[in-house]
mmCIF file of C-alpha atoms and ligand atoms in Angstrom:
data_model
loop_
_atom_site.group_PDB
_atom_site.id
_atom_site.type_symbol
_atom_site.label_atom_id
_atom_site.label_comp_id
_atom_site.label_asym_id
_atom_site.label_seq_id
_atom_site.Cartn_x
_atom_site.Cartn_y
_atom_site.Cartn_z
ATOM 1 C CA MET A 21 -16.541 1.529 -2.472
ATOM 2 C CA LYS A 22 -12.984 2.464 -1.496
ATOM 3 C CA LEU A 23 -10.349 -0.068 -0.393
ATOM 4 C CA ILE A 24 -8.889 0.146 3.102
ATOM 5 C CA ILE A 25 -5.464 -1.481 3.364
ATOM 6 C CA ALA A 26 -4.137 -2.019 6.895
ATOM 7 C CA ASN A 27 -0.337 -1.950 7.034
ATOM 8 C CA GLN A 28 0.253 -3.324 10.527
ATOM 9 C CA LYS A 29 4.070 -3.283 10.222
ATOM 10 C CA MET A 30 5.382 -4.758 13.530
ATOM 11 C CA GLY A 31 2.708 -2.976 15.539
ATOM 12 C CA LEU A 32 0.598 -5.818 16.916
ATOM 13 C CA GLU A 33 1.697 -8.212 19.639
ATOM 14 C CA LYS A 34 0.330 -11.756 19.966
ATOM 15 C CA SER A 35 -1.444 -10.773 23.200
ATOM 16 C CA ASN A 36 -3.487 -8.103 21.350
ATOM 17 C CA LEU A 37 -4.660 -10.325 18.515
ATOM 18 C CA GLU A 38 -7.765 -11.882 20.072
ATOM 19 C CA LYS A 39 -9.473 -8.602 20.980
ATOM 20 C CA TYR A 40 -8.414 -7.040 17.673
ATOM 21 C CA ILE A 41 -9.815 -9.876 15.559
ATOM 22 C CA GLU A 42 -13.045 -10.117 17.613
ATOM 23 C CA SER A 43 -13.723 -6.414 16.968
ATOM 24 C CA LEU A 44 -12.859 -6.730 13.284
ATOM 25 C CA LYS A 45 -15.281 -9.631 12.889
ATOM 26 C CA LYS A 46 -18.162 -7.414 14.052
ATOM 27 C CA VAL A 47 -17.898 -5.074 11.049
ATOM 28 C CA ASP A 48 -18.250 -5.494 7.295
ATOM 29 C CA THR A 49 -14.684 -5.923 6.055
ATOM 30 C CA SER A 50 -15.452 -6.810 2.449
ATOM 31 C CA HIS A 51 -13.493 -3.705 1.333
ATOM 32 C CA VAL A 52 -10.610 -4.233 3.800
ATOM 33 C CA ILE A 53 -7.194 -5.842 3.191
ATOM 34 C CA ILE A 54 -5.222 -6.806 6.279
ATOM 35 C CA CYS A 55 -1.426 -6.833 5.930
ATOM 36 C CA PRO A 56 -0.145 -8.479 9.119
ATOM 37 C CA ASN A 57 3.434 -9.533 9.652
ATOM 38 C CA ASN A 58 3.997 -13.087 8.447
ATOM 39 C CA LEU A 59 3.777 -14.567 11.961
ATOM 40 C CA HIS A 60 0.181 -13.347 12.222
ATOM 41 C CA MET A 61 -1.003 -14.416 8.738
ATOM 42 C CA GLU A 62 -2.804 -17.498 10.038
ATOM 43 C CA ALA A 63 -4.612 -15.508 12.761
ATOM 44 C CA PHE A 64 -6.107 -13.209 10.100
ATOM 45 C CA LYS A 65 -7.014 -15.999 7.670
ATOM 46 C CA ASP A 66 -10.744 -15.091 7.685
ATOM 47 C CA PHE A 67 -9.966 -11.687 6.135
ATOM 48 C CA THR A 68 -8.558 -10.657 2.765
ATOM 49 C CA LEU A 69 -4.825 -10.957 3.305
ATOM 50 C CA GLY A 70 -1.943 -8.823 2.123
ATOM 51 C CA ALA A 71 1.753 -9.308 2.892
ATOM 52 C CA GLN A 72 4.163 -6.513 3.804
ATOM 53 C CA ASN A 73 7.089 -7.853 1.788
ATOM 54 C CA VAL A 74 8.238 -10.709 -0.457
ATOM 55 C CA CYS A 75 11.545 -12.087 -1.702
ATOM 56 C CA GLY A 76 12.343 -11.021 -5.263
ATOM 57 C CA LEU A 77 15.158 -13.487 -5.873
ATOM 58 C CA ASP A 78 15.017 -16.740 -7.815
ATOM 59 C CA THR A 79 16.554 -18.980 -5.212
ATOM 60 C CA LYS A 80 14.833 -20.601 -2.237
ATOM 61 C CA GLU A 81 18.042 -20.381 -0.256
ATOM 62 C CA ILE A 82 17.847 -16.983 1.402
ATOM 63 C CA THR A 83 17.707 -16.940 5.166
ATOM 64 C CA GLY A 84 14.892 -14.888 6.617
ATOM 65 C CA GLU A 85 12.879 -14.331 3.452
ATOM 66 C CA VAL A 86 9.420 -15.470 2.283
ATOM 67 C CA SER A 87 8.642 -16.393 -1.310
ATOM 68 C CA SER A 88 5.649 -15.349 -3.373
ATOM 69 C CA SER A 89 4.584 -18.990 -3.789
ATOM 70 C CA GLN A 90 4.587 -19.392 0.014
ATOM 71 C CA LEU A 91 2.433 -16.287 0.332
ATOM 72 C CA ALA A 92 0.068 -17.678 -2.299
ATOM 73 C CA ASP A 93 -0.162 -20.944 -0.302
ATOM 74 C CA TYR A 94 -1.445 -18.887 2.631
ATOM 75 C CA ASN A 95 -4.120 -17.327 0.419
ATOM 76 C CA VAL A 96 -2.396 -13.946 0.384
ATOM 77 C CA LYS A 97 -4.029 -11.828 -2.323
ATOM 78 C CA TYR A 98 -2.008 -8.589 -2.132
ATOM 79 C CA CYS A 99 1.539 -7.568 -1.199
ATOM 80 C CA ILE A 100 3.061 -4.154 -0.447
ATOM 81 C CA VAL A 101 6.225 -3.430 -2.467
ATOM 82 C CA GLY A 102 8.494 -0.408 -2.689
ATOM 83 C CA HIS A 103 7.456 1.028 0.670
ATOM 84 C CA SER A 104 9.732 3.986 1.475
ATOM 85 C CA GLU A 105 10.788 2.369 4.757
ATOM 86 C CA ARG A 106 12.259 -0.524 2.782
ATOM 87 C CA ARG A 107 13.669 1.714 0.037
ATOM 88 C CA GLN A 108 15.432 3.841 2.671
ATOM 89 C CA LYS A 109 16.372 1.404 5.445
ATOM 90 C CA TYR A 110 17.128 -1.668 3.318
ATOM 91 C CA ASN A 111 18.333 0.206 0.224
ATOM 92 C CA GLU A 112 15.755 -1.479 -1.997
ATOM 93 C CA THR A 113 16.313 -0.422 -5.580
ATOM 94 C CA ASP A 114 13.934 -0.145 -8.529
ATOM 95 C CA GLU A 115 15.407 -3.413 -9.773
ATOM 96 C CA ASP A 116 14.625 -5.169 -6.463
ATOM 97 C CA ILE A 117 11.098 -3.801 -6.594
ATOM 98 C CA LEU A 118 10.605 -4.917 -10.201
ATOM 99 C CA ASN A 119 11.786 -8.442 -9.348
ATOM 100 C CA LYS A 120 9.376 -8.617 -6.440
ATOM 101 C CA ILE A 121 6.488 -7.389 -8.582
ATOM 102 C CA LYS A 122 7.225 -9.990 -11.266
ATOM 103 C CA LYS A 123 7.324 -12.783 -8.681
ATOM 104 C CA LEU A 124 4.036 -11.657 -7.164
ATOM 105 C CA LEU A 125 2.263 -11.412 -10.510
ATOM 106 C CA ALA A 126 3.517 -14.885 -11.458
ATOM 107 C CA ASN A 127 1.761 -16.150 -8.327
ATOM 108 C CA LYS A 128 -1.430 -14.137 -8.923
ATOM 109 C CA ILE A 129 -0.791 -11.788 -6.000
ATOM 110 C CA ILE A 130 -1.651 -8.118 -6.571
ATOM 111 C CA PRO A 131 1.298 -5.779 -5.877
ATOM 112 C CA ILE A 132 0.510 -2.624 -3.909
ATOM 113 C CA PHE A 133 3.310 -0.543 -5.387
ATOM 114 C CA CYS A 134 4.327 2.429 -3.190
ATOM 115 C CA ILE A 135 5.683 5.667 -4.604
ATOM 116 C CA GLY A 136 6.241 9.077 -3.039
ATOM 117 C CA GLU A 137 8.513 12.077 -2.665
ATOM 118 C CA THR A 138 10.624 13.295 0.257
ATOM 119 C CA HIS A 139 9.955 16.584 2.015
ATOM 120 C CA GLU A 140 12.907 18.149 0.221
ATOM 121 C CA GLU A 141 11.666 17.013 -3.207
ATOM 122 C CA LYS A 142 8.246 18.454 -2.404
ATOM 123 C CA GLU A 143 9.792 21.798 -1.403
ATOM 124 C CA ARG A 144 11.727 21.879 -4.687
ATOM 125 C CA GLU A 145 8.475 21.133 -6.578
ATOM 126 C CA LYS A 146 9.902 17.903 -7.916
ATOM 127 C CA THR A 147 7.035 15.631 -6.832
ATOM 128 C CA LEU A 148 5.597 14.859 -10.262
ATOM 129 C CA ILE A 149 9.015 14.186 -11.797
ATOM 130 C CA ILE A 150 9.899 11.822 -8.937
ATOM 131 C CA LEU A 151 6.608 9.939 -9.210
ATOM 132 C CA GLU A 152 6.922 9.630 -12.982
ATOM 133 C CA LYS A 153 10.465 8.245 -12.588
ATOM 134 C CA GLN A 154 9.424 5.725 -9.920
ATOM 135 C CA ILE A 155 6.555 4.503 -12.100
ATOM 136 C CA SER A 156 8.467 4.322 -15.390
ATOM 137 C CA LYS A 157 11.387 2.354 -13.889
ATOM 138 C CA ILE A 158 8.928 -0.429 -13.132
ATOM 139 C CA PHE A 159 6.193 -0.114 -15.743
ATOM 140 C CA ASN A 160 8.626 0.125 -18.707
ATOM 141 C CA ASN A 161 9.523 -3.477 -17.910
ATOM 142 C CA LEU A 162 6.042 -4.958 -17.583
ATOM 143 C CA SER A 163 3.307 -5.915 -20.034
ATOM 144 C CA ILE A 164 0.106 -3.877 -20.230
ATOM 145 C CA ALA A 165 -1.812 -6.886 -18.890
ATOM 146 C CA ASP A 166 0.427 -6.944 -15.798
ATOM 147 C CA ILE A 167 0.341 -3.170 -15.272
ATOM 148 C CA LYS A 168 -3.452 -3.281 -15.134
ATOM 149 C CA LYS A 169 -3.308 -5.579 -12.098
ATOM 150 C CA ILE A 170 -1.142 -3.269 -9.964
ATOM 151 C CA VAL A 171 -2.463 -0.954 -7.258
ATOM 152 C CA ILE A 172 -0.361 2.204 -6.935
ATOM 153 C CA ALA A 173 -0.067 3.637 -3.421
ATOM 154 C CA TYR A 174 0.860 7.319 -3.368
ATOM 155 C CA GLU A 175 2.618 7.775 -0.040
ATOM 156 C CA PRO A 176 4.486 11.068 0.402
ATOM 157 C CA ILE A 177 7.450 10.090 2.592
ATOM 158 C CA TRP A 178 7.072 13.188 4.767
ATOM 159 C CA ALA A 179 3.477 12.191 5.555
ATOM 160 C CA ILE A 180 4.205 8.649 6.724
ATOM 161 C CA GLY A 181 3.947 8.342 10.499
ATOM 162 C CA SER A 182 4.413 12.104 10.910
ATOM 163 C CA GLY A 183 0.847 13.173 11.635
ATOM 164 C CA LEU A 184 1.071 15.469 8.583
ATOM 165 C CA VAL A 185 -1.552 14.335 6.108
ATOM 166 C CA CYS A 186 -1.220 15.538 2.518
ATOM 167 C CA ASP A 187 -3.909 18.065 1.678
ATOM 168 C CA TYR A 188 -7.072 16.992 -0.083
ATOM 169 C CA LYS A 189 -6.491 19.048 -3.258
ATOM 170 C CA THR A 190 -2.922 17.761 -3.707
ATOM 171 C CA ILE A 191 -3.976 14.120 -3.296
ATOM 172 C CA GLU A 192 -6.732 14.689 -5.850
ATOM 173 C CA LYS A 193 -4.313 16.340 -8.295
ATOM 174 C CA ILE A 194 -1.695 13.614 -7.890
ATOM 175 C CA THR A 195 -4.223 10.790 -8.230
ATOM 176 C CA ILE A 196 -5.392 12.256 -11.537
ATOM 177 C CA PHE A 197 -1.767 12.786 -12.634
ATOM 178 C CA ILE A 198 -0.843 9.129 -11.921
ATOM 179 C CA LYS A 199 -3.941 7.760 -13.622
ATOM 180 C CA SER A 200 -3.478 9.857 -16.763
ATOM 181 C CA LEU A 201 0.240 9.081 -16.944
ATOM 182 C CA VAL A 202 -0.426 5.338 -16.825
ATOM 183 C CA ALA A 203 -3.309 5.660 -19.292
ATOM 184 C CA ASN A 204 -1.261 7.719 -21.766
ATOM 185 C CA TYR A 205 2.046 5.848 -21.632
ATOM 186 C CA TYR A 206 0.929 2.312 -20.921
ATOM 187 C CA GLU A 207 -2.702 2.266 -22.105
ATOM 188 C CA ALA A 208 -3.711 0.865 -18.749
ATOM 189 C CA LYS A 209 -6.174 1.831 -16.063
ATOM 190 C CA VAL A 210 -4.794 1.437 -12.531
ATOM 191 C CA ASN A 211 -6.228 1.852 -9.073
ATOM 192 C CA VAL A 212 -4.577 4.497 -6.912
ATOM 193 C CA VAL A 213 -4.695 4.656 -3.114
ATOM 194 C CA TYR A 214 -3.280 7.258 -0.728
ATOM 195 C CA GLY A 215 -1.258 6.590 2.444
ATOM 196 C CA GLY A 216 0.326 8.814 5.090
ATOM 197 C CA SER A 217 -1.066 9.793 8.508
ATOM 198 C CA ILE A 218 -4.661 8.811 7.800
ATOM 199 C CA ASN A 219 -6.783 8.742 10.954
ATOM 200 C CA ASP A 220 -10.387 8.377 12.053
ATOM 201 C CA LYS A 221 -10.858 12.180 11.805
ATOM 202 C CA ASN A 222 -9.269 13.105 8.456
ATOM 203 C CA ILE A 223 -10.665 10.050 6.636
ATOM 204 C CA GLU A 224 -14.063 11.715 6.148
ATOM 205 C CA LYS A 225 -12.688 14.521 3.987
ATOM 206 C CA LEU A 226 -10.333 12.170 2.105
ATOM 207 C CA LEU A 227 -13.250 9.897 1.235
ATOM 208 C CA GLU A 228 -14.660 12.746 -0.847
ATOM 209 C CA ILE A 229 -11.825 12.432 -3.393
ATOM 210 C CA GLU A 230 -13.748 10.790 -6.178
ATOM 211 C CA ASP A 231 -10.862 9.521 -8.310
ATOM 212 C CA LEU A 232 -9.072 7.897 -5.386
ATOM 213 C CA ASP A 233 -9.673 4.150 -4.969
ATOM 214 C CA GLY A 234 -8.706 3.742 -1.339
ATOM 215 C CA PHE A 235 -6.253 4.181 1.513
ATOM 216 C CA LEU A 236 -3.173 2.586 3.010
ATOM 217 C CA VAL A 237 -3.407 2.993 6.766
ATOM 218 C CA GLY A 238 -0.411 2.470 9.074
ATOM 219 C CA LYS A 239 -0.485 3.680 12.682
ATOM 220 C CA SER A 240 -4.259 4.177 12.786
ATOM 221 C CA CYS A 241 -4.968 0.537 11.967
ATOM 222 C CA LEU A 242 -3.304 -0.562 15.223
ATOM 223 C CA ASP A 243 -5.886 1.004 17.520
ATOM 224 C CA ILE A 244 -8.806 -1.295 16.789
ATOM 225 C CA ASP A 245 -11.541 1.139 17.887
ATOM 226 C CA LYS A 246 -10.177 3.872 15.605
ATOM 227 C CA PHE A 247 -9.650 1.397 12.794
ATOM 228 C CA VAL A 248 -13.228 0.083 13.068
ATOM 229 C CA ASP A 249 -14.384 3.698 12.881
ATOM 230 C CA ILE A 250 -12.357 4.194 9.668
ATOM 231 C CA ILE A 251 -13.791 0.962 8.193
ATOM 232 C CA LYS A 252 -17.364 1.975 8.996
ATOM 233 C CA LYS A 253 -16.951 5.517 7.655
ATOM 234 C CA SER A 254 -15.556 4.231 4.386
ATOM 235 C CA ARG A 255 -18.539 1.990 3.618
HETATM 236 P P1 PGA B 4 0.988 5.890 8.615
HETATM 237 O O1 PGA B 4 1.740 4.832 7.697
HETATM 238 O O2 PGA B 4 -0.492 5.700 8.385
HETATM 239 O O3 PGA B 4 1.396 5.523 10.031
HETATM 240 O O4 PGA B 4 1.444 7.239 8.212
HETATM 241 C C1 PGA B 4 1.338 4.561 6.389
HETATM 242 C C2 PGA B 4 2.278 3.583 5.748
HETATM 243 O O5 PGA B 4 3.458 3.527 6.142
HETATM 244 O O6 PGA B 4 1.879 2.839 4.842
#
């Protein structure tokens, strides 16, 4: 069964939560990870929880941040790291991402590590080089045991929130590329998910990609009827 990871970003308001959660409770969500913003963590406590971000620094004295041990206290099992929105808008570096991943692993939280190329890099046929670089910057600094715990999310930047889903054959090719790279260089088997403009229509075709372990869904997880449809189709 494939994982469905809901990246709610800042998309849900408090007033929408009751209806959303009621509808979610009516379906089998054993394969679903909900990543609410931290204010809504408690409301989603009956589901498998993921966080959208974590502090990677050693101190507890950073205003506005949340630590991995605090996430663990709230029974958070997964956390998104390296999302392109954070890399681009908050200038998160590979070093920041590595620190976050180490903190999460120390608290037994599974990192959902996002990688992906820009439109320009895709046009210049640089995708595989970019992905390899993003992976090696992190994985060269982790043990094999830790690498095995990480979920890699392939999210082409041009596909996020654009309505342009990456084509089936490319996702399949890139999933196999990532898995063989990690197997060859790090002797580890990792799970790979795809994210970028997934919706209740294109999910059916994407589900046919055998090597892929799941999906990271942004915008389409905010409309509960569409999201329930995606959850049911992916069973
Ligand atoms: P999207 O977002 O589904 O709205 O493209 C995916 C993501 O940002 O993880």
